[in-house]
PDB file of C-alpha atoms in Angstrom:
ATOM      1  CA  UNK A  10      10.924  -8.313 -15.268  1.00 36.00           C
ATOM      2  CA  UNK A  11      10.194 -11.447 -13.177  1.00 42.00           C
ATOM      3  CA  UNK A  12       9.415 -10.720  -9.093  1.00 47.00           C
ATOM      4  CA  UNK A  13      10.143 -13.158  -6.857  1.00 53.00           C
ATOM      5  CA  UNK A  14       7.083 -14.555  -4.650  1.00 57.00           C
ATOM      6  CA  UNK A  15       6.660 -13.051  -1.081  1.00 74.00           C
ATOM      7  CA  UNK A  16       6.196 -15.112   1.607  1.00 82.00           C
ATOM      8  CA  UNK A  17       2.568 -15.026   2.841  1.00 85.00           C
ATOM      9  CA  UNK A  18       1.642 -16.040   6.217  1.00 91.00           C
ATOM     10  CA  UNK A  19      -1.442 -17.063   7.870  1.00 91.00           C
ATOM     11  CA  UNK A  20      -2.608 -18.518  11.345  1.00 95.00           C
ATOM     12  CA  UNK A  21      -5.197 -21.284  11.339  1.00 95.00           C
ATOM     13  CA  UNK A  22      -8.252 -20.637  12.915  1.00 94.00           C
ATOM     14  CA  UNK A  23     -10.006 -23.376  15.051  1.00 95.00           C
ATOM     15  CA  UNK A  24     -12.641 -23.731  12.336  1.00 93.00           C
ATOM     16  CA  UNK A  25     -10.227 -25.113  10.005  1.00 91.00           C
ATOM     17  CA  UNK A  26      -8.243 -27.798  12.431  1.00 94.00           C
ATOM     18  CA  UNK A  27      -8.614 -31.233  11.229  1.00 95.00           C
ATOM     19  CA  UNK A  28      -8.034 -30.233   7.438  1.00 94.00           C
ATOM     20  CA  UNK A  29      -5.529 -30.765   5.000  1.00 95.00           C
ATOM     21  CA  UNK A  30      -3.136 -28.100   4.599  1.00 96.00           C
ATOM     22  CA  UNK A  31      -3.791 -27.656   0.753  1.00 96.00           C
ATOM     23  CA  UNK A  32      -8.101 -27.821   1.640  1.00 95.00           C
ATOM     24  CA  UNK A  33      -7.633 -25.411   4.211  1.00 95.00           C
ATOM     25  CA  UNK A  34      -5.375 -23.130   1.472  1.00 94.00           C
ATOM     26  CA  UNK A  35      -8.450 -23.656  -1.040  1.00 94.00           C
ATOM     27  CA  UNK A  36     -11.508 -23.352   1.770  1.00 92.00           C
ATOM     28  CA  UNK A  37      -9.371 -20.282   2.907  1.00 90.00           C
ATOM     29  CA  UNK A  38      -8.438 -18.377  -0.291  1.00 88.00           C
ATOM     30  CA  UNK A  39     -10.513 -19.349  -3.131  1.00 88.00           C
ATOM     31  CA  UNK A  40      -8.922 -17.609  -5.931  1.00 87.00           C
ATOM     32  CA  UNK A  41      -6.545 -20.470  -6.458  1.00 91.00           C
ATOM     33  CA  UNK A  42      -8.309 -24.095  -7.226  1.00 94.00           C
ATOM     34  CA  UNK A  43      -7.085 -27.871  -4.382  1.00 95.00           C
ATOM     35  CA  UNK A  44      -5.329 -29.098  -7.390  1.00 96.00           C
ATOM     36  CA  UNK A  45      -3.360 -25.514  -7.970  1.00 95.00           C
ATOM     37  CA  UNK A  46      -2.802 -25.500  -3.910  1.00 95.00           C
ATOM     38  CA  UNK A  47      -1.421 -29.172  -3.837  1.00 95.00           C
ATOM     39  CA  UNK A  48       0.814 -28.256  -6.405  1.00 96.00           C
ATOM     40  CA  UNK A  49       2.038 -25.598  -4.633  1.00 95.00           C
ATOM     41  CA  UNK A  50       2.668 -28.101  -1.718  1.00 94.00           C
ATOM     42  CA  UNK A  51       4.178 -30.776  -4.359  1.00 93.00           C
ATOM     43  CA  UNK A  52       6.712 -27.765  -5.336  1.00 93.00           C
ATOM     44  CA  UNK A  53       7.901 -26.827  -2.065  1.00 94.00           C
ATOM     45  CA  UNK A  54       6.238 -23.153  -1.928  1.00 94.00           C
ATOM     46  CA  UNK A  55       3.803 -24.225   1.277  1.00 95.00           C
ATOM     47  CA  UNK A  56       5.288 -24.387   4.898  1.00 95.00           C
ATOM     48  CA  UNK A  57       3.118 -25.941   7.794  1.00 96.00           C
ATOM     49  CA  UNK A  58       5.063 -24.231  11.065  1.00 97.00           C
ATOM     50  CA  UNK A  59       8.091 -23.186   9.274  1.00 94.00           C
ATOM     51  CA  UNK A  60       8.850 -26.754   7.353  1.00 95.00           C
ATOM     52  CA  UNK A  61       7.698 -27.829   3.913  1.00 94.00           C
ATOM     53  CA  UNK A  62       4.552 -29.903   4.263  1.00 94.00           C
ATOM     54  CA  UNK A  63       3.208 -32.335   1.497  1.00 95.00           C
ATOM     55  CA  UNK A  64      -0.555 -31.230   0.249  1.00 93.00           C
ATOM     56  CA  UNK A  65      -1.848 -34.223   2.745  1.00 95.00           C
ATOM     57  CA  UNK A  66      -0.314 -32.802   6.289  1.00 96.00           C
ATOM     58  CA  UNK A  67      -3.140 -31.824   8.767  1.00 96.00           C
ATOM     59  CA  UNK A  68      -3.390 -28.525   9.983  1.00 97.00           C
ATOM     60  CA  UNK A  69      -4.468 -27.421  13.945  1.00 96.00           C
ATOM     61  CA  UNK A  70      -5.629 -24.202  15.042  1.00 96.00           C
ATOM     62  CA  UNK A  71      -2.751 -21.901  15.882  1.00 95.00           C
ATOM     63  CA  UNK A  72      -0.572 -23.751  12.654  1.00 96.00           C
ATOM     64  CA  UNK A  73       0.834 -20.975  10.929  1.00 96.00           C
ATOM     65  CA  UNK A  74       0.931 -21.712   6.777  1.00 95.00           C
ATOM     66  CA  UNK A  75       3.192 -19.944   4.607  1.00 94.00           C
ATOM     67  CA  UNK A  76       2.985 -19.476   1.379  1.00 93.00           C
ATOM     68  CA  UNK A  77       5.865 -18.330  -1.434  1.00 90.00           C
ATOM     69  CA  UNK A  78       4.085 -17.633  -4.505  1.00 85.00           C
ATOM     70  CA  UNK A  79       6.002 -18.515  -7.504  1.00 83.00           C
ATOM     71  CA  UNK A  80       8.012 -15.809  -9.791  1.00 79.00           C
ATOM     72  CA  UNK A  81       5.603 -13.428 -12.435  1.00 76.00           C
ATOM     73  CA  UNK A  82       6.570 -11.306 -15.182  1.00 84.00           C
ATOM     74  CA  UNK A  83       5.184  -8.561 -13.995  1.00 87.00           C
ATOM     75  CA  UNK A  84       3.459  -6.183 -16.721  1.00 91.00           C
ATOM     76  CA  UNK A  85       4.748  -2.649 -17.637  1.00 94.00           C
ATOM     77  CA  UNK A  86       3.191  -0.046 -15.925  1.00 96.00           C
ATOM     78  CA  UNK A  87       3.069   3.697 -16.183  1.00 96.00           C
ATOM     79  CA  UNK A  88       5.953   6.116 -14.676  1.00 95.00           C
ATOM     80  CA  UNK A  89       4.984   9.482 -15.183  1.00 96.00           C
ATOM     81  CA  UNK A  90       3.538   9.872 -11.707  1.00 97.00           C
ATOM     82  CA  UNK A  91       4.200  13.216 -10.022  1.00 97.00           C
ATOM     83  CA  UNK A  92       4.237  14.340  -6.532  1.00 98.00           C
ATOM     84  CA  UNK A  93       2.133  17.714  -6.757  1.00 97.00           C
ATOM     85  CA  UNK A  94       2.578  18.761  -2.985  1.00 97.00           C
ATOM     86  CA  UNK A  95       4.094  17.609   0.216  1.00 96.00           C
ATOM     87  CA  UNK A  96       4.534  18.674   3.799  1.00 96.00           C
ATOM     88  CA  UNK A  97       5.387  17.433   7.274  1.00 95.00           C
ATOM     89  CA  UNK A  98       2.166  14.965   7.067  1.00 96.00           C
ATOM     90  CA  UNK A  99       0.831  13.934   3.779  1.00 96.00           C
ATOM     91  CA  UNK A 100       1.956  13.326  -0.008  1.00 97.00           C
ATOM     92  CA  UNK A 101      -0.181  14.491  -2.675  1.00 97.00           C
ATOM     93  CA  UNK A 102       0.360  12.314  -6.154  1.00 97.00           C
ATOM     94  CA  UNK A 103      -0.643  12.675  -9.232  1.00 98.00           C
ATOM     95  CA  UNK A 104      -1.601   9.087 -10.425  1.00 97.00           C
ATOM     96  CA  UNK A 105      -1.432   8.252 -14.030  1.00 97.00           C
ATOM     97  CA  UNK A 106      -4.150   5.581 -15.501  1.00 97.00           C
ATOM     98  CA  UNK A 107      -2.424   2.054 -15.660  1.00 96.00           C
ATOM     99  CA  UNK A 108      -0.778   2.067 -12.593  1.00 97.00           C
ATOM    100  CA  UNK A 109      -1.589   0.500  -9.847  1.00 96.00           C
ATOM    101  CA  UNK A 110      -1.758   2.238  -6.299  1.00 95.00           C
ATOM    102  CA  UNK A 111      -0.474  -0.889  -3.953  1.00 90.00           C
ATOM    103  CA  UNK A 112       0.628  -4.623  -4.552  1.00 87.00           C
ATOM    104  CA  UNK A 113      -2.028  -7.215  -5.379  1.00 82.00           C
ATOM    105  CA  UNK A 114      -2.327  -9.560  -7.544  1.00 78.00           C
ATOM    106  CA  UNK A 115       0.381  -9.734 -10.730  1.00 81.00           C
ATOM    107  CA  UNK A 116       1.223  -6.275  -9.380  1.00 86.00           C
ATOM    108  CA  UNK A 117       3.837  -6.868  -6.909  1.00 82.00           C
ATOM    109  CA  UNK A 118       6.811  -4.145  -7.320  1.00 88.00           C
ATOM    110  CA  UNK A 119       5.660  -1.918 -10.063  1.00 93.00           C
ATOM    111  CA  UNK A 120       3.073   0.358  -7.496  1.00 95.00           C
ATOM    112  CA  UNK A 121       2.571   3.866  -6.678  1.00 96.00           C
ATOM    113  CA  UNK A 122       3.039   2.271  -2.803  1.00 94.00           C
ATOM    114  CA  UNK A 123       6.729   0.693  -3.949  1.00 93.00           C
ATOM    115  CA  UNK A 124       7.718   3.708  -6.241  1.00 96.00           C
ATOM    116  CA  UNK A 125       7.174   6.111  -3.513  1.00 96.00           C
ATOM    117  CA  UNK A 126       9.021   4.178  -0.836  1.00 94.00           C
ATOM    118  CA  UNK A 127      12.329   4.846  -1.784  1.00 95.00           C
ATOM    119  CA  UNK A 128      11.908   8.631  -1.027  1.00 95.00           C
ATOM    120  CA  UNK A 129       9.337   8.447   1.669  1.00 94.00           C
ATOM    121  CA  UNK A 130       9.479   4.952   3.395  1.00 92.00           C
ATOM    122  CA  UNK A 131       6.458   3.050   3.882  1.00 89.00           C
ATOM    123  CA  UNK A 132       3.099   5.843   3.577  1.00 94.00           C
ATOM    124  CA  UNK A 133      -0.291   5.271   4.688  1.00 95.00           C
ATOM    125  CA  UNK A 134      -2.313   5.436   1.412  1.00 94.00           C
ATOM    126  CA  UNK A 135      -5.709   7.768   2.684  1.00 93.00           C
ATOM    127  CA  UNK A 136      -7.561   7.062  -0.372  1.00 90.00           C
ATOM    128  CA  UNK A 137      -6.900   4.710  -3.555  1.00 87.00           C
ATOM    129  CA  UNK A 138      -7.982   4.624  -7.447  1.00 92.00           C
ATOM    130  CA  UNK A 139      -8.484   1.571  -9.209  1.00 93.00           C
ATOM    131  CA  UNK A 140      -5.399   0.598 -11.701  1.00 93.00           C
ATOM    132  CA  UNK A 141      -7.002   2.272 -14.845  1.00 94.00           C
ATOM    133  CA  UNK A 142      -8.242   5.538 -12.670  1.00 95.00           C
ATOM    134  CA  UNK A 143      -6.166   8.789 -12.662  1.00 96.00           C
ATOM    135  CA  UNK A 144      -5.846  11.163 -10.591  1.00 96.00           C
ATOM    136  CA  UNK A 145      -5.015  12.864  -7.134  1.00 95.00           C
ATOM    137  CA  UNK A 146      -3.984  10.123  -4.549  1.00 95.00           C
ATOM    138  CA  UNK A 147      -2.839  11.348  -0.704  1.00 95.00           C
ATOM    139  CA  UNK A 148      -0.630   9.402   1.262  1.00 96.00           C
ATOM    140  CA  UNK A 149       0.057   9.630   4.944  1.00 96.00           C
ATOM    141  CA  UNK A 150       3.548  10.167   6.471  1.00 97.00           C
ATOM    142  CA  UNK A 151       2.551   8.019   9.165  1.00 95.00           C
ATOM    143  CA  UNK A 152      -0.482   6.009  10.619  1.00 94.00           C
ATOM    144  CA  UNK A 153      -1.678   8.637  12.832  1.00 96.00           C
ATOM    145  CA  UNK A 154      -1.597  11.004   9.905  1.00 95.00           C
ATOM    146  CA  UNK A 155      -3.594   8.490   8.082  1.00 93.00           C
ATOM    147  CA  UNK A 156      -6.423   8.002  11.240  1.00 94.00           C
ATOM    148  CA  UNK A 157      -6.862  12.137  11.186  1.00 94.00           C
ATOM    149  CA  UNK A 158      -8.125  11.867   6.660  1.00 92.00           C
ATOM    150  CA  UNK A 159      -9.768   8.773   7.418  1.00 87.00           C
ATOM    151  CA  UNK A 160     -11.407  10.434  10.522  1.00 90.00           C
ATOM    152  CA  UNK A 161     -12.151  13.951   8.085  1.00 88.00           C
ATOM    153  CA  UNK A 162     -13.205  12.351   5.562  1.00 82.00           C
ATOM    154  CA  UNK A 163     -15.804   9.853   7.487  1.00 84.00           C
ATOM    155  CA  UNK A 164     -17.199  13.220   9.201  1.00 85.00           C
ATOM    156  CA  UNK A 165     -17.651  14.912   5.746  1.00 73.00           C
ATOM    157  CA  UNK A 166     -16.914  12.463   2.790  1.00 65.00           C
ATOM    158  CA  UNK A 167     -18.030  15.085   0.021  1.00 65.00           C
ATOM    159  CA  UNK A 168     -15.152  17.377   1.188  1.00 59.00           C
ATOM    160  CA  UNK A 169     -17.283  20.258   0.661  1.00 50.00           C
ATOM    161  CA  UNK A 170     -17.946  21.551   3.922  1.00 56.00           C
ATOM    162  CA  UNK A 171     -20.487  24.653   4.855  1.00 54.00           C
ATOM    163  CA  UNK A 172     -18.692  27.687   5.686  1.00 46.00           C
TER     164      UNK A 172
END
């Protein structure tokens, strides 16, 4: 299945004025080379202020850059998640191995984040496994339910309390 690019926005900050829109993409956000960025610029997938910019066009502090990646084939992931409990705050998952908790990188749509959605709306994640990790992930019903685990488990991050 091929996902279409979101559109990634970011302010320039003062250190940055004077550059070139494609430099200040590849001083910025390393993981992609000048030559890949002025490509992207060449292609049409880099605004400067809400109009396409060529790879050359200075940036000033304040400039907002966007940036529309281009489509992926996005790889198959694991489905056999389960929700194992719920109530009036929090979501408790049962994450398979191979599947991703929230979008990065080639993993865009195919999440525990996006397949929960539909049924929940947008949830706080309170903790996270890495893609090939299973097990029991908790999501938040809302950002102040998310504040009160992150708060809980700062206080006692073992979870094994004294009683």
């Amino acid at each position: 299945m091929e996902v279409d690019g979101t559109r990634r926005e970011t302010p320039v900050p003062a250190a940055w004025e004077g550059k070139t829109v494609a430099g200040y993409l590849a001083s910025r956000f390393t993981y992609q080379s000048l030559a890949e960025w002025e490509a992207h610029a060449g292609d049409g997938r880099i605004e400067l202020n809400g109009k396409h910019c060529p790879p050359d066009a200075t940036v000033r502090a304040g400039d907002l850059v966007a940036f529309t990646p281009p489509p992926i084939a996005e790889p198959e992931v694991p489905e056999n998640w389960a929700v194992l409990f719920e109530d009036g705050r929090y979501v408790f998952v049962d994450k398979p191995a191979g599947l991703p908790c929230h979008p990065s990188g080639i993993w865009r749509t195919r999440t525990l984040w996006n397949f929960l959605k539909p049924a929940y709306g947008p949830l706080h994640l309170v903790n996270r496994l890495d893609r090939e990790t299973s097990g029991l992930v908790v999501a938040a019903k809302s950002p102040e339910w998310a504040a009160a685990a992150a708060r809980a488990l700062a206080a006692d991050p073992s979870g094994m309390t004294d009683r």
